[in-house]
Coordinates of C-alpha atoms and ligand atoms in Angstrom, one line a residue:
X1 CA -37.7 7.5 -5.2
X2 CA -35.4 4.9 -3.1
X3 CA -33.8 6.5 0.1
X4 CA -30.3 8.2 0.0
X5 CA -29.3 4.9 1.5
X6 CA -30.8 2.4 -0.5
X7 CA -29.0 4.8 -3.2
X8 CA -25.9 4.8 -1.8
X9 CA -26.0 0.9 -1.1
X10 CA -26.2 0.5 -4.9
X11 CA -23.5 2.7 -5.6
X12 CA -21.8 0.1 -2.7
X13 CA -22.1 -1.9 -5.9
X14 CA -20.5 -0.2 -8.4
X15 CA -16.4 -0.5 -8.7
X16 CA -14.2 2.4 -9.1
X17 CA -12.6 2.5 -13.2
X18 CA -9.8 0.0 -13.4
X19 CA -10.4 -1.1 -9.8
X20 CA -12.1 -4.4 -7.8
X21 CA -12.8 -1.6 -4.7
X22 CA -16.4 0.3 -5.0
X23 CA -16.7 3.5 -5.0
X24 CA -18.2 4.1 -1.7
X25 CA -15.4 2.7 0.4
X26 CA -12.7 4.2 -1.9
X27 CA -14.6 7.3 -0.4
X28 CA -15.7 9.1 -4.0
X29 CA -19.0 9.6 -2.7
X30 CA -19.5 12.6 -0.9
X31 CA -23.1 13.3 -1.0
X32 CA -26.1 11.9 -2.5
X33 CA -28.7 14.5 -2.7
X34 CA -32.5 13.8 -3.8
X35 CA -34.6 16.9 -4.7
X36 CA -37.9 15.6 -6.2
X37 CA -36.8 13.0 -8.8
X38 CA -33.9 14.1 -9.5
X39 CA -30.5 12.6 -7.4
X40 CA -27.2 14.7 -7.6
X41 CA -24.8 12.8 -6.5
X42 CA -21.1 14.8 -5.2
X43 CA -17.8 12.7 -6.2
X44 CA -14.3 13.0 -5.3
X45 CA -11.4 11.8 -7.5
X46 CA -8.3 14.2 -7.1
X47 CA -5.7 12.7 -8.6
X48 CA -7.5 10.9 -11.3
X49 CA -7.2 12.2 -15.1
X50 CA -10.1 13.3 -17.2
X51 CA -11.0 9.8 -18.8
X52 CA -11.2 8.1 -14.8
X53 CA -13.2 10.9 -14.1
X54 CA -15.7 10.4 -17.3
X55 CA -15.6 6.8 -16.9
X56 CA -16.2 7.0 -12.7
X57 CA -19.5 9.7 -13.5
X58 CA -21.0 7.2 -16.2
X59 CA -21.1 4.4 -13.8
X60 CA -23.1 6.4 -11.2
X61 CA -25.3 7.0 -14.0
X62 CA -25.8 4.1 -15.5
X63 CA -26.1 2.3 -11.8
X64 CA -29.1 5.3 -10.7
X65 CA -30.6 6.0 -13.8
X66 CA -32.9 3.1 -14.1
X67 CA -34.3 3.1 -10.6
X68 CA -37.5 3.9 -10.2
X69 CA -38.8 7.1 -9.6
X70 CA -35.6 8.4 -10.7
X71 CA -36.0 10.8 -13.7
X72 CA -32.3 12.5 -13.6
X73 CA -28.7 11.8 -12.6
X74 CA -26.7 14.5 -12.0
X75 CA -22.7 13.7 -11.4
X76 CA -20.5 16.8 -9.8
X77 CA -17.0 16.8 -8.9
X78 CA -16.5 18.1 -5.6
X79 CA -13.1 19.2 -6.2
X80 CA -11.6 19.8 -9.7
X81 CA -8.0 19.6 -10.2
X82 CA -5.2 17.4 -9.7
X83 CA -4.3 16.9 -5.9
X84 CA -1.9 20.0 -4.8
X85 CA 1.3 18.6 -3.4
X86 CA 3.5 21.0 -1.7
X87 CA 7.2 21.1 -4.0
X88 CA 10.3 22.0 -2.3
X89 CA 11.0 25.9 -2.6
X90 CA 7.0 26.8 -2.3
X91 CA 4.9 27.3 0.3
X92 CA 1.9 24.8 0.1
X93 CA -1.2 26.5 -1.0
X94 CA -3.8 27.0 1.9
X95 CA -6.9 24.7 1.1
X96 CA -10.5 24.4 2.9
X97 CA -10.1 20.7 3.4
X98 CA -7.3 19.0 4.4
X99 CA -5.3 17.9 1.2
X100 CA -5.7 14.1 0.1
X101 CA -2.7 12.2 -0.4
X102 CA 1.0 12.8 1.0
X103 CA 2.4 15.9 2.6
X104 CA 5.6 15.9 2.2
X105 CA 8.4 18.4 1.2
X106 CA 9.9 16.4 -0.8
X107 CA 9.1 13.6 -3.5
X108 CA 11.5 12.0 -5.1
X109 CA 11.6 9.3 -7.7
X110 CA 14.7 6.7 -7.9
X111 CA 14.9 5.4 -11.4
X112 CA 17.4 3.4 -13.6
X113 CA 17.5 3.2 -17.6
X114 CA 17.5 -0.4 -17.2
X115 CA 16.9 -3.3 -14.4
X116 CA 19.6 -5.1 -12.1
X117 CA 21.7 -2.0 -12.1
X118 CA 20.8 -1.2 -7.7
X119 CA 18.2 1.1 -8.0
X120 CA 15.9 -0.2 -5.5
X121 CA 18.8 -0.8 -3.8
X122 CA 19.7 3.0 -3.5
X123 CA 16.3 3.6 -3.3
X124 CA 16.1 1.8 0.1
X125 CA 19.1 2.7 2.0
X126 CA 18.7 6.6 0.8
X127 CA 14.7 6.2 2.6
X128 CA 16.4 4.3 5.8
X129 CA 19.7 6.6 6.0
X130 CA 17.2 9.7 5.9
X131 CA 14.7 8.3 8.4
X132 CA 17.7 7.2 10.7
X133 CA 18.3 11.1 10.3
X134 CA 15.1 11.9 12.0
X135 CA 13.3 12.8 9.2
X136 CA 9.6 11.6 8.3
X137 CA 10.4 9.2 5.4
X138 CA 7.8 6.9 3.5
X139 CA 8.7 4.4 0.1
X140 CA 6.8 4.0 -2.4
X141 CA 7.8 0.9 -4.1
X142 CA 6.0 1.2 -7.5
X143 CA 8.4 -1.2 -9.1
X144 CA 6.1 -2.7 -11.2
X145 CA 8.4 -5.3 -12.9
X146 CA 9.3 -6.6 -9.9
X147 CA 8.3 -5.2 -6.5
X148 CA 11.1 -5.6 -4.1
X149 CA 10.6 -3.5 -1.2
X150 CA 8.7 -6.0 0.9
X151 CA 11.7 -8.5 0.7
X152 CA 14.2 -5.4 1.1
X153 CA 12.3 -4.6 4.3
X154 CA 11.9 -7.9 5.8
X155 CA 8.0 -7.7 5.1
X156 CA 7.6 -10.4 2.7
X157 CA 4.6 -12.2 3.5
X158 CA 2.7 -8.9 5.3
X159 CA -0.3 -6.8 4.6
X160 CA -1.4 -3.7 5.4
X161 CA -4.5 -4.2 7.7
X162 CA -4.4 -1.4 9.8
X163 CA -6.9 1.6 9.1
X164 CA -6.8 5.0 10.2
X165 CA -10.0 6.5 11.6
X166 CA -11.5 7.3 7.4
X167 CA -11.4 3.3 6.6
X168 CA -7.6 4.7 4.8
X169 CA -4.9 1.5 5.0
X170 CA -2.1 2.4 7.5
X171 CA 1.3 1.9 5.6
X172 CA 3.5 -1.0 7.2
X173 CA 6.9 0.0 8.6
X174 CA 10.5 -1.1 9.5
X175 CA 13.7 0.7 10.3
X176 CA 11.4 3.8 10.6
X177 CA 10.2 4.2 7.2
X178 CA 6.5 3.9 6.2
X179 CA 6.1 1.7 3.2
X180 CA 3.6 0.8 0.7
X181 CA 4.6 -1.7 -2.2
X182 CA 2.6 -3.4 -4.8
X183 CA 4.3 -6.5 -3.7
X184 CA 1.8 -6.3 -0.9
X185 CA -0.8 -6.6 -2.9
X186 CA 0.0 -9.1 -5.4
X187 CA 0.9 -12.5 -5.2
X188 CA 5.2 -12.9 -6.1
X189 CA 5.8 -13.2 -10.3
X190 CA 2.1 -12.0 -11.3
X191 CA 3.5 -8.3 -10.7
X192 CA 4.3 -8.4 -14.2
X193 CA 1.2 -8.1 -15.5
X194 CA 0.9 -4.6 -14.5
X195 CA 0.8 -2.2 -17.4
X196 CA 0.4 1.4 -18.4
X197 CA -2.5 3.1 -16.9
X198 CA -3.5 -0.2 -14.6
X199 CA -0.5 1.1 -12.5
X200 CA -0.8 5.1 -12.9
X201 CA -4.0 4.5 -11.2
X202 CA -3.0 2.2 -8.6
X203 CA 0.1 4.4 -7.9
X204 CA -2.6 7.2 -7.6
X205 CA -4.5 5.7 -5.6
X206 CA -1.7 4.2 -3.3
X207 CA -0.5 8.5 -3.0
X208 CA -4.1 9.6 -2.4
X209 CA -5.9 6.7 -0.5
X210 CA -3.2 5.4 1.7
X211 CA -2.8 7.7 5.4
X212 CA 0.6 8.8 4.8
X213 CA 0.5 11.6 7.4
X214 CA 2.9 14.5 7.5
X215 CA 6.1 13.7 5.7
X216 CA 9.6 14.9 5.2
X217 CA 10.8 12.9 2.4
X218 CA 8.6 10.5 0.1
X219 CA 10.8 8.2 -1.8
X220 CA 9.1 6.9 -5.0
X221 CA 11.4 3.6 -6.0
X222 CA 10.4 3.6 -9.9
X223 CA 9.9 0.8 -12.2
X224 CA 13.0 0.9 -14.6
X225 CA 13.2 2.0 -18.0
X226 CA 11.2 4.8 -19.7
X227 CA 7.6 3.1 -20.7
X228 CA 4.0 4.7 -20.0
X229 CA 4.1 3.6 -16.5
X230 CA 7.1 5.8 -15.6
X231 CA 5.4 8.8 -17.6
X232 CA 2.3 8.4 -16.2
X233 CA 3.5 8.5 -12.8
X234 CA 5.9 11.5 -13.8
X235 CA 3.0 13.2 -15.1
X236 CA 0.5 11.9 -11.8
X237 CA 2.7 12.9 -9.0
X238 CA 4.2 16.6 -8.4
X239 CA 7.8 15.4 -8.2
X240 CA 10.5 17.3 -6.1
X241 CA 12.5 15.5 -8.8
X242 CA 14.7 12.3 -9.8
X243 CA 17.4 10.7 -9.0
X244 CA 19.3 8.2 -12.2
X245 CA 20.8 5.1 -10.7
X246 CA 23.6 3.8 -13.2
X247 CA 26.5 1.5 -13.2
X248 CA 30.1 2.5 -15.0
X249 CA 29.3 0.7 -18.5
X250 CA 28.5 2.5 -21.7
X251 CA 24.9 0.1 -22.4
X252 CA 24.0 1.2 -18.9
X253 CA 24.7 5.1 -19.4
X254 CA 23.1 5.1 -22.8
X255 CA 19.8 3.6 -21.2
X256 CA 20.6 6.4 -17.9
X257 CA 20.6 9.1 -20.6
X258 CA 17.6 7.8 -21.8
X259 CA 15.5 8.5 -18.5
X260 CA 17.0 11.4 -18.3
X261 CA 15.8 12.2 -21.1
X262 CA 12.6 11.5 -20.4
X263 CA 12.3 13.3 -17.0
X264 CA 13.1 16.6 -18.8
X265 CA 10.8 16.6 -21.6
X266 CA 7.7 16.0 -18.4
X267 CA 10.0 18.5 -16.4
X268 CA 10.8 17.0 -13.4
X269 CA 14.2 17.8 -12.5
X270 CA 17.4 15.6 -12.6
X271 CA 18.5 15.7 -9.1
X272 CA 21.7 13.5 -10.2
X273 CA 23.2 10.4 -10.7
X274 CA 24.4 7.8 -8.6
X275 CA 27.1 5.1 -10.2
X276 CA 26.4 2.0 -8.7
X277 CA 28.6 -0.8 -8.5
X278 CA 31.2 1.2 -9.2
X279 CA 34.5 -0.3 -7.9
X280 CA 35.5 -3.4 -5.9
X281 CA 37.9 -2.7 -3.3
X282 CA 39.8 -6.1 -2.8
X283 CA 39.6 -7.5 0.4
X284 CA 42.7 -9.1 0.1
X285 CA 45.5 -6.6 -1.1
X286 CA 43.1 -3.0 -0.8
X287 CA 43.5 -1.9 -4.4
X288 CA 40.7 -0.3 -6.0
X289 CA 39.3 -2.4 -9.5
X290 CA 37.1 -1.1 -11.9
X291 CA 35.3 -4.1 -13.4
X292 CA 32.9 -2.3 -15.3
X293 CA 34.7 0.2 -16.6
X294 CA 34.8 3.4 -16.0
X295 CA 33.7 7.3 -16.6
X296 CA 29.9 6.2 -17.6
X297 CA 28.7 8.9 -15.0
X298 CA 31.3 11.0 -15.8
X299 CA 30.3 11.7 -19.0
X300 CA 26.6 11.8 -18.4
X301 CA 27.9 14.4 -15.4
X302 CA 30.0 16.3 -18.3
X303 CA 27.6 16.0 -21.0
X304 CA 23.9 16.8 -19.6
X305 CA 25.3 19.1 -16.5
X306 CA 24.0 16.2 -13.9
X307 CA 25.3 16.4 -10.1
X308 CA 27.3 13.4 -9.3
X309 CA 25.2 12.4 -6.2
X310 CA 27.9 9.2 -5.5
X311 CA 29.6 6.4 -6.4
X312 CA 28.5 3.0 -4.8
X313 CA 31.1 0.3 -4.6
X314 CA 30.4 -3.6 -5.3
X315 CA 29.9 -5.1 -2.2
X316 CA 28.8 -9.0 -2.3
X317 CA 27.2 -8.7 1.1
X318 CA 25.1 -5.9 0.3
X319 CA 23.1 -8.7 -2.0
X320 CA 23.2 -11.1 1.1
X321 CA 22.0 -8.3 3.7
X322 CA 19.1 -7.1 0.6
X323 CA 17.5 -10.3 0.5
X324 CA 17.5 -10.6 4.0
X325 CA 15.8 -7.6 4.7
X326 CA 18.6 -5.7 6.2
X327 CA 19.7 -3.1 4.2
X328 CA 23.7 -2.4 4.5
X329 CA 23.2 1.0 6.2
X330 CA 21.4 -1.0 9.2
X331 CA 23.9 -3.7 9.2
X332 CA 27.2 -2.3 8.9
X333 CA 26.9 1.0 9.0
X334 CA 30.6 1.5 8.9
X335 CA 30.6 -0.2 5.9
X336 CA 32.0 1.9 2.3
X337 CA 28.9 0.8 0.7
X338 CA 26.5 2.6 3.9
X339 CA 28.9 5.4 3.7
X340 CA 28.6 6.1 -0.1
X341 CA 24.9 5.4 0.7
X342 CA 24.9 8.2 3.8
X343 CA 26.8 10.4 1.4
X344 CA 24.5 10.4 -1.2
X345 CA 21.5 11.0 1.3
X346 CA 23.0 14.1 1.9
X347 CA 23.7 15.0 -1.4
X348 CA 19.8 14.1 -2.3
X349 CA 18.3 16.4 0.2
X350 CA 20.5 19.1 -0.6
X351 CA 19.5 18.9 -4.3
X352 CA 16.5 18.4 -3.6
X353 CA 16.5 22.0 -2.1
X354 CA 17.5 23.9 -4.7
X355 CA 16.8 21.7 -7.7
X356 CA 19.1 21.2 -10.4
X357 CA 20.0 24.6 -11.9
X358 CA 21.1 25.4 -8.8
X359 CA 18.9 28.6 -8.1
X360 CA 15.6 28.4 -6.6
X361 CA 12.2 29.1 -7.5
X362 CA 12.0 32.4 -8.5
X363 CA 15.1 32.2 -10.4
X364 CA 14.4 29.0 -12.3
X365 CA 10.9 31.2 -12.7
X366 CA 12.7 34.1 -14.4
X367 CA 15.5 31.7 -16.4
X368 CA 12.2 29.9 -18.0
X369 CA 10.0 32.8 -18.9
X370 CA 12.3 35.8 -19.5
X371 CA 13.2 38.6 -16.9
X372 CA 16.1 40.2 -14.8
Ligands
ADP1 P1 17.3 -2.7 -9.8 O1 16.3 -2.1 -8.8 O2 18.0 -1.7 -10.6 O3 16.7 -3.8 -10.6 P2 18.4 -4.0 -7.4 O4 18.5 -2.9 -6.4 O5 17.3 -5.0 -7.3 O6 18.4 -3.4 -8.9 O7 19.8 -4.7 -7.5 C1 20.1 -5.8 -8.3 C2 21.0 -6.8 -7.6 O8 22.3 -6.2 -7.4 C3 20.5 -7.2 -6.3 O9 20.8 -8.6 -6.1 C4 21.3 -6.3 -5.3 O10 21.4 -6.9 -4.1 C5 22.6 -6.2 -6.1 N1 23.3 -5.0 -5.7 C6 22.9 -3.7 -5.7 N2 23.8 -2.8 -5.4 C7 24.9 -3.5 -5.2 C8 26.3 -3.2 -4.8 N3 26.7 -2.0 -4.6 N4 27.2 -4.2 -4.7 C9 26.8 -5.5 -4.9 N5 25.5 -5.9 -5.3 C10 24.6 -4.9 -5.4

């Protein structure tokens, strides 16, 4: 029988399902425990769906089984279940350990029908107006199609190479936000590549393997549309709830309604919408133009019952100021655009804590399943 090391080296050789990194320094071996011939060796994948899991316990057995003196390979789970996120209106459940992945009281996901209509846009100046608030904000940037945070930022270029004291990657930061983007992992215009459940389990393992630490509000910028990858992560993540960037047209509202949609059939509330892109005030003579129209958010606010969280105007700068890593809320604060943005902030949080029908927990508890 080869030593618990010589046994854990080989599983130093084995990767975790779907990923390059082994399954040693992702940390899913816990304990490797030899009693006679027989090795049991004690995994940890919260967060990872039953097929992972399967797939993670037949490579330790296939990698131990043929070694010699090894008659049986036994695979246990040290902790069942999906990881236990606190959600806004509920105390956290007390756990033995301390929980993997993000603390925070509030996650919420920014997400668009369609691309190009601001939503990483909102997404970024909501996370910098909240941590310019005090809070303890983090961004998840798991725009797939086109990861934009680390240009947004000013982080193009950077890595995370920091480690806290478990070997887990220290998210970068800038204007007081944590931030972890896929951008920083892949190299510009291959992003695209991601698919399906290639990203639900790099977005797990970015919520469950990165040291987040304690945090107030976890912004999730979402890839847009309504594909596997956005119900993956909606099904992955225990979601405070959403927030539906549109702009005033009728092709963008239909594809807003869409998401919508989609986030209530997986259950996550509808914190509101935001109209991006809404009006151009004229710098010239003041008056207010509506060049995409108007009433798209209107009639989704009418129709499905959704807050109206704010109305963004054009502002040509705010592209300037995005892609140089300054968001508008840093730059000109004073600004209508950084005001709408501040507004909406506000707007977010207090959805956010008392979700969408507008009563809390034990009252959205009772409207569900029946009672007085
Ligand atoms: P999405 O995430 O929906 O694809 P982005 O946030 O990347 O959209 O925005 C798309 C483009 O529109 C970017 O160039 C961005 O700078 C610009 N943009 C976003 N919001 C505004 C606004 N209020 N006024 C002017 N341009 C904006």
């Amino acid at each position: 029988m080869p030593s618990v090391e010589t046994l854990r080296q080989i599983l130093s050789t084995v990767p975790f399902p779907g990923f390059s990194r082994d399954i040693v320094s992702t940390g899913s071996v816990t304990k490797i425990d030899v009693e006679g011939d027989v090795v049991t060796v004690s995994l940890q994948a919260d967060g990872s769906d039953d097929e992972t899991r399967r797939r993670l316990a037949e490579a330790v057995r296939q990698a131990l089984a043929g070694q010699e003196g090894v008659s049986e390979v036994k695979v246990r789970f040290a902790a069942a279940g999906p990881v236990r996120l606190p959600v806004a209106g509920q105390a956290a459940e007390p756990t033995p350990a301390p929980p993997k992945g993000p603390q925070a009281k509030n996650i919420i996901g920014v997400a668009s029908g369609k691309g190009g209509v601001g939503k990483s846009t909102v997404a970024v100046n909501l996370a910098v107006t909240l941590a310019r608030q005090g809070r303890r904000v983090a961004f998840l940037d798991a725009d797939v199609h086109g990861p934009s945070a680390p240009l947004m930022f000013g982080l193009e270029g950077s890595r995370p190479e920091r480690a806290d004291e478990q070997g887990r990657p220290l998210p970068l930061e800038a204007f007081g936000v944590k931030i972890m983007s896929m951008g920083f992992f892949v190299e510009r215009g291959n992003a695209v590549i991601w698919r399906g459940p290639i990203v639900g389990n790099f977005i797990r393992q970015l919520l469950t393997d990165v040291a987040w630490g304690e945090l107030d509000d976890l912004i999730i910028d979402f890839p847009p549309g309504t594909g596997d990858a956005q119900l993956t992560i909606s099904q992955t993540i225990r979601m405070t709830g959403a927030v539906v960037v549109t702009t005033p047209n009728d092709l963008a509202l239909i594809d807003a309604l869409k998401a919508i949609a989609m986030f209530r059939k997986v259950e996550i509330p509808v914190l509101g919408i935001v109209e991006n892109m809404s009006f151009f005030v004229c710098p010239g003579c003041g008056e207010k133009h509506e060049i995409f129209g108007r009433g798209g958010a209107d009639r989704a606010v009418k129709d499905e019952q959704i807050p109206l969280l704010g109305r963004v105007p054009i502002d040509p700068q705010v592209v300037l100021e995005s892609d140089k890593g300054r968001p508008v809320v840093i730059d000109r604060p004073e600004a209508p655009a950084a005001l709408a943005y501040g507004k909406i902030a506000r707007a977010v949080v207090d959805a956010a804590e008392v979700p969408e029908t507008g009563k809390g927990g034990l009252g959205r508890f009772l409207e569900r399943f029946g009672g007085k």
